[in-house]
Short mmCIF file of C-alpha atoms in Angstrom, two decimals:
data_model
loop_
_atom_site.label_atom_id
_atom_site.label_comp_id
_atom_site.label_asym_id
_atom_site.label_seq_id
_atom_site.Cartn_x
_atom_site.Cartn_y
_atom_site.Cartn_z
CA MET Y 7 -155.25 -20.81 -32.61
CA VAL Y 8 -153.42 -24.12 -32.04
CA VAL Y 9 -154.86 -27.27 -33.60
CA PHE Y 10 -153.34 -30.63 -32.68
CA VAL Y 11 -153.77 -33.23 -35.43
CA SER Y 12 -153.22 -36.82 -34.40
CA ASP Y 13 -154.08 -40.46 -34.86
CA TRP Y 14 -155.45 -42.57 -32.00
CA TYR Y 15 -154.89 -46.18 -31.02
CA HIS Y 16 -156.94 -48.13 -28.50
CA ASP Y 17 -153.85 -50.02 -27.34
CA THR Y 18 -150.94 -48.24 -25.69
CA SER Y 19 -147.72 -47.58 -27.58
CA THR Y 20 -145.80 -49.75 -25.11
CA PHE Y 21 -148.00 -52.74 -25.89
CA ILE Y 22 -147.99 -52.14 -29.65
CA LEU Y 23 -144.20 -51.77 -29.79
CA GLY Y 24 -143.67 -54.89 -27.71
CA GLU Y 25 -145.92 -56.92 -29.99
CA GLN Y 26 -144.36 -55.56 -33.18
CA LEU Y 27 -140.88 -56.49 -32.01
CA SER Y 28 -142.00 -59.97 -30.99
CA THR Y 29 -142.29 -63.02 -33.21
CA ARG Y 30 -146.09 -62.71 -33.00
CA GLY Y 31 -146.42 -59.23 -34.45
CA TYR Y 32 -149.18 -56.81 -33.52
CA ASN Y 33 -152.54 -58.34 -34.45
CA GLY Y 34 -150.58 -60.89 -36.46
CA SER Y 35 -148.77 -58.30 -38.59
CA PHE Y 36 -145.29 -56.78 -38.51
CA ALA Y 37 -146.35 -53.74 -40.56
CA ALA Y 38 -146.81 -50.39 -38.85
CA PRO Y 39 -150.39 -50.64 -37.58
CA SER Y 40 -153.23 -48.47 -38.77
CA PRO Y 41 -154.80 -46.20 -36.13
CA ASN Y 42 -158.35 -46.62 -34.92
CA SER Y 43 -159.35 -42.97 -35.29
CA ALA Y 44 -158.27 -39.49 -36.33
CA ILE Y 45 -158.58 -36.71 -33.74
CA LEU Y 46 -158.40 -32.91 -33.57
CA ASN Y 47 -157.45 -31.43 -30.20
CA GLY Y 48 -158.27 -34.79 -28.66
CA VAL Y 49 -161.74 -35.09 -30.22
CA GLY Y 50 -162.59 -37.72 -32.83
CA PHE Y 51 -165.06 -40.41 -33.86
CA PHE Y 52 -165.18 -44.16 -33.43
CA ASP Y 53 -168.06 -46.56 -34.09
CA CYS Y 54 -168.44 -48.44 -30.80
CA GLN Y 55 -170.29 -51.25 -32.58
CA ARG Y 56 -166.92 -52.28 -33.95
CA TYR Y 57 -165.23 -52.33 -30.55
CA ALA Y 58 -164.31 -55.54 -28.76
CA PRO Y 59 -167.29 -57.08 -26.89
CA GLY Y 60 -167.38 -56.32 -23.18
CA ARG Y 61 -165.12 -53.26 -23.37
CA GLN Y 62 -166.32 -49.77 -22.49
CA CYS Y 63 -166.88 -47.41 -25.40
CA GLN Y 64 -168.94 -44.29 -26.05
CA THR Y 65 -169.44 -42.91 -29.56
CA ARG Y 66 -169.12 -39.12 -29.60
CA SER Y 67 -171.51 -37.44 -32.00
CA GLN Y 68 -170.66 -33.75 -31.40
CA PRO Y 69 -167.48 -32.59 -33.19
CA LEU Y 70 -164.95 -30.07 -31.94
CA GLU Y 71 -165.99 -26.43 -32.52
CA LEU Y 72 -163.68 -23.47 -33.23
CA LEU Y 73 -164.75 -19.81 -33.31
CA VAL Y 74 -163.30 -17.26 -35.75
CA ARG Y 75 -164.31 -13.67 -36.49
CA PRO Y 76 -165.90 -12.59 -39.79
CA ASN Y 77 -163.84 -10.55 -42.25
CA ALA Y 78 -160.63 -11.51 -40.47
CA LYS Y 79 -157.48 -13.52 -40.99
CA THR Y 80 -156.95 -16.21 -38.38
CA ARG Y 81 -153.68 -18.06 -37.91
CA LEU Y 82 -154.16 -21.79 -37.38
CA ARG Y 83 -151.02 -23.49 -36.08
CA LEU Y 84 -151.24 -27.14 -37.09
CA VAL Y 85 -149.20 -29.46 -34.89
CA GLN Y 86 -149.01 -33.05 -36.12
CA SER Y 87 -148.55 -35.34 -33.12
CA SER Y 88 -149.38 -38.68 -34.74
CA SER Y 89 -147.60 -41.93 -34.14
CA HIS Y 90 -147.79 -42.93 -37.78
CA ALA Y 91 -150.44 -41.33 -39.99
CA LEU Y 92 -149.97 -38.65 -42.64
CA PHE Y 93 -152.87 -36.17 -42.70
CA ARG Y 94 -154.35 -33.90 -45.35
CA VAL Y 95 -155.79 -30.83 -43.60
CA SER Y 96 -158.35 -28.64 -45.34
CA VAL Y 97 -161.13 -26.13 -44.68
CA ASP Y 98 -164.25 -26.38 -46.84
CA ASN Y 99 -164.38 -23.64 -49.51
CA HIS Y 100 -161.39 -21.81 -48.01
CA ARG Y 101 -157.91 -22.10 -49.46
CA LEU Y 102 -155.06 -21.94 -46.97
CA ASP Y 103 -151.91 -19.83 -47.06
CA ILE Y 104 -148.88 -21.37 -45.32
CA ILE Y 105 -146.85 -18.73 -43.47
CA GLU Y 106 -144.65 -20.90 -41.21
CA ALA Y 107 -143.08 -24.33 -41.42
CA ASP Y 108 -141.43 -25.83 -38.34
CA ALA Y 109 -140.79 -22.40 -36.76
CA THR Y 110 -139.43 -20.90 -40.01
CA PRO Y 111 -141.43 -17.98 -41.51
CA VAL Y 112 -142.16 -18.78 -45.16
CA GLN Y 113 -143.93 -17.36 -48.18
CA ASN Y 114 -146.32 -19.67 -50.00
CA ARG Y 115 -146.11 -19.45 -53.79
CA PHE Y 116 -149.80 -20.39 -54.05
CA GLN Y 117 -152.68 -21.05 -51.66
CA MET Y 118 -153.56 -24.68 -51.05
CA GLU Y 119 -156.80 -26.60 -50.83
CA ARG Y 120 -155.11 -29.25 -48.69
CA VAL Y 121 -151.99 -29.18 -46.53
CA GLN Y 122 -150.23 -32.54 -46.15
CA ILE Y 123 -148.59 -32.93 -42.77
CA HIS Y 124 -146.46 -35.79 -41.42
CA GLY Y 125 -145.87 -36.74 -37.80
CA GLY Y 126 -143.76 -34.19 -35.92
CA GLU Y 127 -144.31 -31.41 -38.47
CA ARG Y 128 -145.81 -28.00 -37.74
CA TYR Y 129 -147.37 -25.53 -40.15
CA SER Y 130 -149.08 -22.19 -39.61
CA VAL Y 131 -151.81 -21.39 -42.13
CA ILE Y 132 -153.98 -18.31 -42.61
CA LEU Y 133 -157.75 -18.80 -42.73
CA ASP Y 134 -159.34 -15.79 -44.45
CA THR Y 135 -163.02 -15.11 -43.64
CA ALA Y 136 -163.31 -11.95 -45.78
CA ASN Y 137 -166.29 -13.47 -47.61
CA ASP Y 138 -168.01 -14.94 -44.53
CA ARG Y 139 -170.74 -13.46 -42.37
CA GLU Y 140 -171.85 -13.80 -38.76
CA GLY Y 141 -173.40 -17.22 -38.27
CA ASP Y 142 -171.65 -19.00 -41.15
CA ALA Y 143 -170.15 -22.42 -40.43
CA PHE Y 144 -167.95 -24.90 -42.28
CA TYR Y 145 -165.74 -27.90 -41.57
CA LEU Y 146 -162.03 -28.14 -40.89
CA ARG Y 147 -161.07 -31.65 -41.99
CA ALA Y 148 -158.02 -33.74 -41.13
CA ALA Y 149 -158.08 -36.83 -43.32
CA ILE Y 150 -155.67 -39.73 -42.88
CA ASP Y 151 -153.97 -40.77 -46.11
CA THR Y 152 -154.90 -44.45 -45.82
CA ASP Y 153 -152.71 -45.37 -48.80
CA CYS Y 154 -149.73 -44.89 -46.47
CA LEU Y 155 -151.00 -47.51 -44.01
CA ALA Y 156 -151.60 -51.21 -43.79
CA PRO Y 157 -155.33 -52.10 -43.85
CA GLY Y 158 -157.16 -51.75 -40.55
CA LEU Y 159 -159.01 -48.46 -40.16
CA ASP Y 160 -162.43 -49.26 -38.78
CA THR Y 161 -164.85 -47.04 -40.71
CA PRO Y 162 -164.58 -44.34 -43.38
CA ALA Y 163 -165.90 -41.86 -40.82
CA GLY Y 164 -163.01 -42.73 -38.52
CA ASN Y 165 -160.48 -41.87 -41.22
CA THR Y 166 -161.28 -38.16 -41.01
CA ALA Y 167 -161.47 -35.89 -37.98
CA ARG Y 168 -163.76 -32.89 -38.42
CA ALA Y 169 -164.06 -29.65 -36.48
CA VAL Y 170 -166.84 -27.13 -37.03
CA ILE Y 171 -165.53 -23.62 -37.63
CA ARG Y 172 -168.19 -21.06 -36.71
CA VAL Y 173 -167.92 -17.44 -37.82
CA THR Y 174 -168.94 -15.11 -35.00
CA ASN Y 175 -167.90 -12.02 -33.10
CA GLN Y 176 -168.94 -13.68 -29.87
CA LYS Y 177 -166.36 -15.27 -27.57
CA THR Y 178 -168.72 -18.10 -26.64
CA LEU Y 179 -171.86 -19.60 -28.16
CA PRO Y 180 -175.06 -20.80 -26.49
CA GLY Y 181 -174.96 -24.25 -24.94
CA ALA Y 182 -177.66 -25.55 -27.27
CA SER Y 183 -176.39 -27.50 -30.27
CA LEU Y 184 -176.25 -25.45 -33.46
CA PRO Y 185 -176.86 -26.93 -36.93
CA LEU Y 186 -173.90 -28.70 -38.48
CA PRO Y 187 -172.45 -27.38 -41.75
CA ARG Y 188 -173.65 -28.77 -45.06
CA ASP Y 189 -170.62 -27.82 -47.12
CA SER Y 190 -168.77 -30.59 -48.90
CA ASP Y 191 -165.06 -31.35 -49.05
CA TRP Y 192 -162.80 -30.18 -51.86
CA PRO Y 193 -162.76 -32.47 -54.93
CA PRO Y 194 -160.19 -35.29 -54.80
CA SER Y 195 -156.72 -33.95 -55.46
CA SER Y 196 -154.12 -35.26 -57.87
CA ILE Y 197 -151.37 -35.16 -55.23
CA GLY Y 198 -149.60 -38.50 -54.98
CA THR Y 199 -150.02 -40.70 -51.95
CA CYS Y 200 -147.88 -40.14 -48.86
CA TYR Y 201 -146.24 -36.96 -50.18
CA ASP Y 202 -145.40 -33.99 -47.98
CA VAL Y 203 -146.08 -30.38 -48.97
CA ASP Y 204 -144.04 -29.52 -52.07
CA SER Y 205 -141.01 -27.80 -50.54
CA SER Y 206 -140.48 -25.77 -53.73
CA ALA Y 207 -143.76 -23.96 -52.95
CA LEU Y 208 -142.35 -22.56 -49.70
CA VAL Y 209 -139.64 -19.88 -49.63
CA PRO Y 210 -138.07 -18.55 -46.40
CA ARG Y 211 -139.15 -14.96 -45.71
CA MET Y 212 -135.67 -14.26 -44.37
CA LYS Y 213 -133.07 -15.77 -46.65
CA PRO Y 214 -130.65 -17.77 -44.50
CA PRO Y 215 -126.95 -17.02 -44.91
CA PRO Y 216 -125.04 -19.58 -46.97
CA MET Y 217 -123.33 -22.14 -44.78
CA THR Y 218 -119.98 -22.34 -46.49
CA ASP Y 219 -117.69 -22.69 -43.47
CA VAL Y 220 -118.30 -26.42 -43.08
CA VAL Y 221 -116.36 -28.07 -40.26
CA GLY Y 222 -116.82 -31.62 -41.50
CA SER Y 223 -119.23 -34.31 -42.61
CA VAL Y 224 -120.90 -37.35 -41.09
CA TYR Y 225 -122.60 -40.14 -43.01
CA PHE Y 226 -125.49 -42.48 -42.25
CA ASN Y 227 -126.57 -45.43 -44.40
CA VAL Y 228 -130.18 -46.50 -43.87
CA SER Y 229 -132.14 -49.50 -45.11
CA PHE Y 230 -134.58 -52.21 -44.22
CA GLY Y 231 -133.15 -55.58 -43.25
CA THR Y 232 -133.79 -58.70 -41.21
CA ILE Y 233 -132.69 -60.34 -37.98
CA VAL Y 234 -132.97 -63.97 -36.93
CA VAL Y 235 -134.43 -64.68 -33.48
CA ALA Y 236 -135.62 -67.68 -31.52
CA ASP Y 237 -139.33 -68.44 -31.78
CA GLN Y 238 -141.12 -67.50 -28.55
CA VAL Y 239 -143.18 -70.70 -28.56
CA THR Y 240 -140.69 -73.22 -29.89
CA ALA Y 241 -137.26 -72.06 -28.77
CA SER Y 242 -135.52 -74.53 -31.07
CA GLU Y 243 -136.97 -72.81 -34.16
CA ARG Y 244 -135.77 -69.57 -35.67
CA ARG Y 245 -137.78 -66.77 -37.21
CA VAL Y 246 -136.71 -63.99 -39.57
CA LEU Y 247 -138.03 -60.55 -38.58
CA GLY Y 248 -137.89 -57.30 -40.52
CA ARG Y 249 -136.13 -54.32 -38.97
CA PHE Y 250 -134.97 -50.85 -40.00
CA PHE Y 251 -131.20 -50.32 -39.89
CA VAL Y 252 -128.95 -47.28 -39.57
CA ASP Y 253 -125.32 -48.18 -40.26
CA ASN Y 254 -126.18 -51.88 -39.80
CA THR Y 255 -127.62 -51.19 -36.34
CA THR Y 256 -131.29 -51.60 -35.51
CA TYR Y 257 -132.51 -49.46 -32.64
CA ILE Y 258 -133.30 -51.29 -29.39
CA ALA Y 259 -135.60 -49.33 -27.10
CA GLN Y 260 -134.64 -49.37 -23.44
CA LEU Y 261 -137.88 -48.25 -21.81
CA GLN Y 262 -136.32 -47.82 -18.36
CA ARG Y 263 -133.05 -46.33 -19.63
CA PRO Y 264 -133.60 -43.30 -21.94
CA LEU Y 265 -130.70 -42.61 -24.28
CA LEU Y 266 -130.33 -38.91 -23.51
CA HIS Y 267 -129.68 -39.68 -19.85
CA HIS Y 268 -126.47 -41.42 -20.87
CA LYS Y 269 -125.12 -38.22 -22.41
CA LEU Y 270 -126.29 -35.78 -19.74
CA GLN Y 271 -124.24 -34.84 -16.71
CA GLY Y 272 -124.10 -37.81 -14.37
CA GLY Y 273 -124.70 -40.33 -17.16
CA GLN Y 274 -122.24 -42.89 -18.42
CA GLY Y 275 -121.19 -40.58 -21.25
CA TRP Y 276 -121.34 -43.12 -24.06
CA LEU Y 277 -123.88 -45.09 -26.11
CA ASN Y 278 -123.98 -48.80 -26.83
CA SER Y 279 -123.29 -49.10 -30.56
CA SER Y 280 -125.19 -52.40 -30.70
CA GLU Y 281 -128.39 -50.62 -29.60
CA VAL Y 282 -128.29 -47.34 -31.50
CA ALA Y 283 -126.29 -45.82 -34.35
CA SER Y 284 -124.62 -42.55 -33.41
CA GLU Y 285 -122.07 -39.98 -34.54
CA THR Y 286 -120.23 -37.46 -32.35
CA LEU Y 287 -119.54 -33.93 -33.60
CA PRO Y 288 -116.31 -33.04 -31.76
CA THR Y 289 -116.39 -29.29 -32.44
CA PRO Y 290 -119.21 -26.73 -32.82
CA GLY Y 291 -119.93 -25.25 -36.23
CA VAL Y 292 -121.59 -26.14 -39.51
CA TRP Y 293 -121.67 -29.85 -40.32
CA ASP Y 294 -122.85 -31.70 -43.41
CA ILE Y 295 -125.04 -34.67 -42.48
CA VAL Y 296 -125.36 -37.08 -45.38
CA ILE Y 297 -128.11 -39.72 -45.27
CA ASN Y 298 -127.83 -42.45 -47.90
CA ASN Y 299 -131.07 -44.36 -48.43
CA LEU Y 300 -130.05 -47.80 -49.67
CA ASP Y 301 -133.66 -48.91 -50.31
CA VAL Y 302 -134.32 -48.34 -54.00
CA ALA Y 303 -138.12 -48.54 -53.86
CA ARG Y 304 -138.76 -46.88 -50.48
CA GLU Y 305 -138.60 -43.32 -49.20
CA HIS Y 306 -138.06 -42.58 -45.51
CA PRO Y 307 -138.72 -39.32 -43.62
CA PHE Y 308 -136.05 -37.91 -41.31
CA HIS Y 309 -135.91 -34.91 -39.01
CA LEU Y 310 -133.51 -33.42 -36.48
CA HIS Y 311 -134.33 -32.03 -33.05
CA GLY Y 312 -133.15 -28.79 -31.49
CA VAL Y 313 -131.01 -27.26 -34.24
CA ASP Y 314 -131.57 -25.16 -37.37
CA ARG Y 315 -130.74 -26.99 -40.55
CA LEU Y 316 -130.86 -26.47 -44.30
CA ARG Y 317 -131.33 -29.07 -46.99
CA PHE Y 318 -129.07 -28.35 -49.93
CA VAL Y 319 -128.98 -31.64 -51.80
CA GLU Y 320 -131.71 -34.19 -52.45
CA THR Y 321 -131.25 -37.06 -54.91
CA TYR Y 322 -128.55 -35.24 -56.84
CA MET Y 323 -130.50 -31.94 -56.84
CA CYS Y 324 -128.57 -29.07 -55.25
CA SER Y 325 -129.65 -25.51 -54.42
CA GLN Y 326 -127.95 -22.90 -52.26
CA GLU Y 327 -130.14 -20.10 -53.65
CA THR Y 328 -133.45 -21.37 -52.23
CA PRO Y 329 -132.56 -24.06 -49.70
CA THR Y 330 -135.28 -25.77 -47.71
CA VAL Y 331 -135.28 -24.71 -44.07
CA PHE Y 332 -136.34 -27.24 -41.43
#
């Protein structure tokens, strides 16, 4: 069963990005904006009384419902498609066993009450209903970690998306609304804010071969910084704006000119170094990619697309025996 976990904004990403990169900011702030709601498979909650006057809005009262069989193990594939939010996913009174992380089969050293999941990540967890009977029901919760965000979420109810999991051997249920669960969430955890799943708790089921035949290395230095731009109202004035830099280059989005098209057949074959930092790997093989975070007090998530990779070293900690597979 696939479960998409996501945040939801009332404004489009194009508008939000344009405002954030302007001298105005989005809603007067240059911080990454907080979402308006959390959603599961496109279903969430928002209090329409807090919506802008004159705009159409309908508060949905019925949550998403998922059906699982009693005395069975159901695989839930969690796909985190958020723009910004980190989620903590849980099922009331049912601990979860992670069996896959980003397409890599893993063994979980211990079952978890909550699974933290960042944008772009995917986990498969096993929901065990060995102790449940026909007709039982409980909540699947996806709670936004609001400590990772600037203030702005509308209501506490909007911070958490909930789906009702109903235990039944039937493939469908009657159209009439069934009672909602009364179970409560797990007690507050001691996990620190904004942290991913502890990678030491996950071990690949198939140990990857050691990558010792390294062709070469590439390096990226990352940090926050500033740029100076002309004020949009008073052109004679200058404003200092915060940006994120990779090798002293801050990414400039070209909405009508996607970067990958430049490198595909028929494209120009090169990238503008003033718009995006890049490295070219001239030969196939195993490459070491070194990312140096120059911000002492900040941690930044990174991920690669389309290739298998292993993390051997993190902040001077090295392991080739149990490397993390991404």
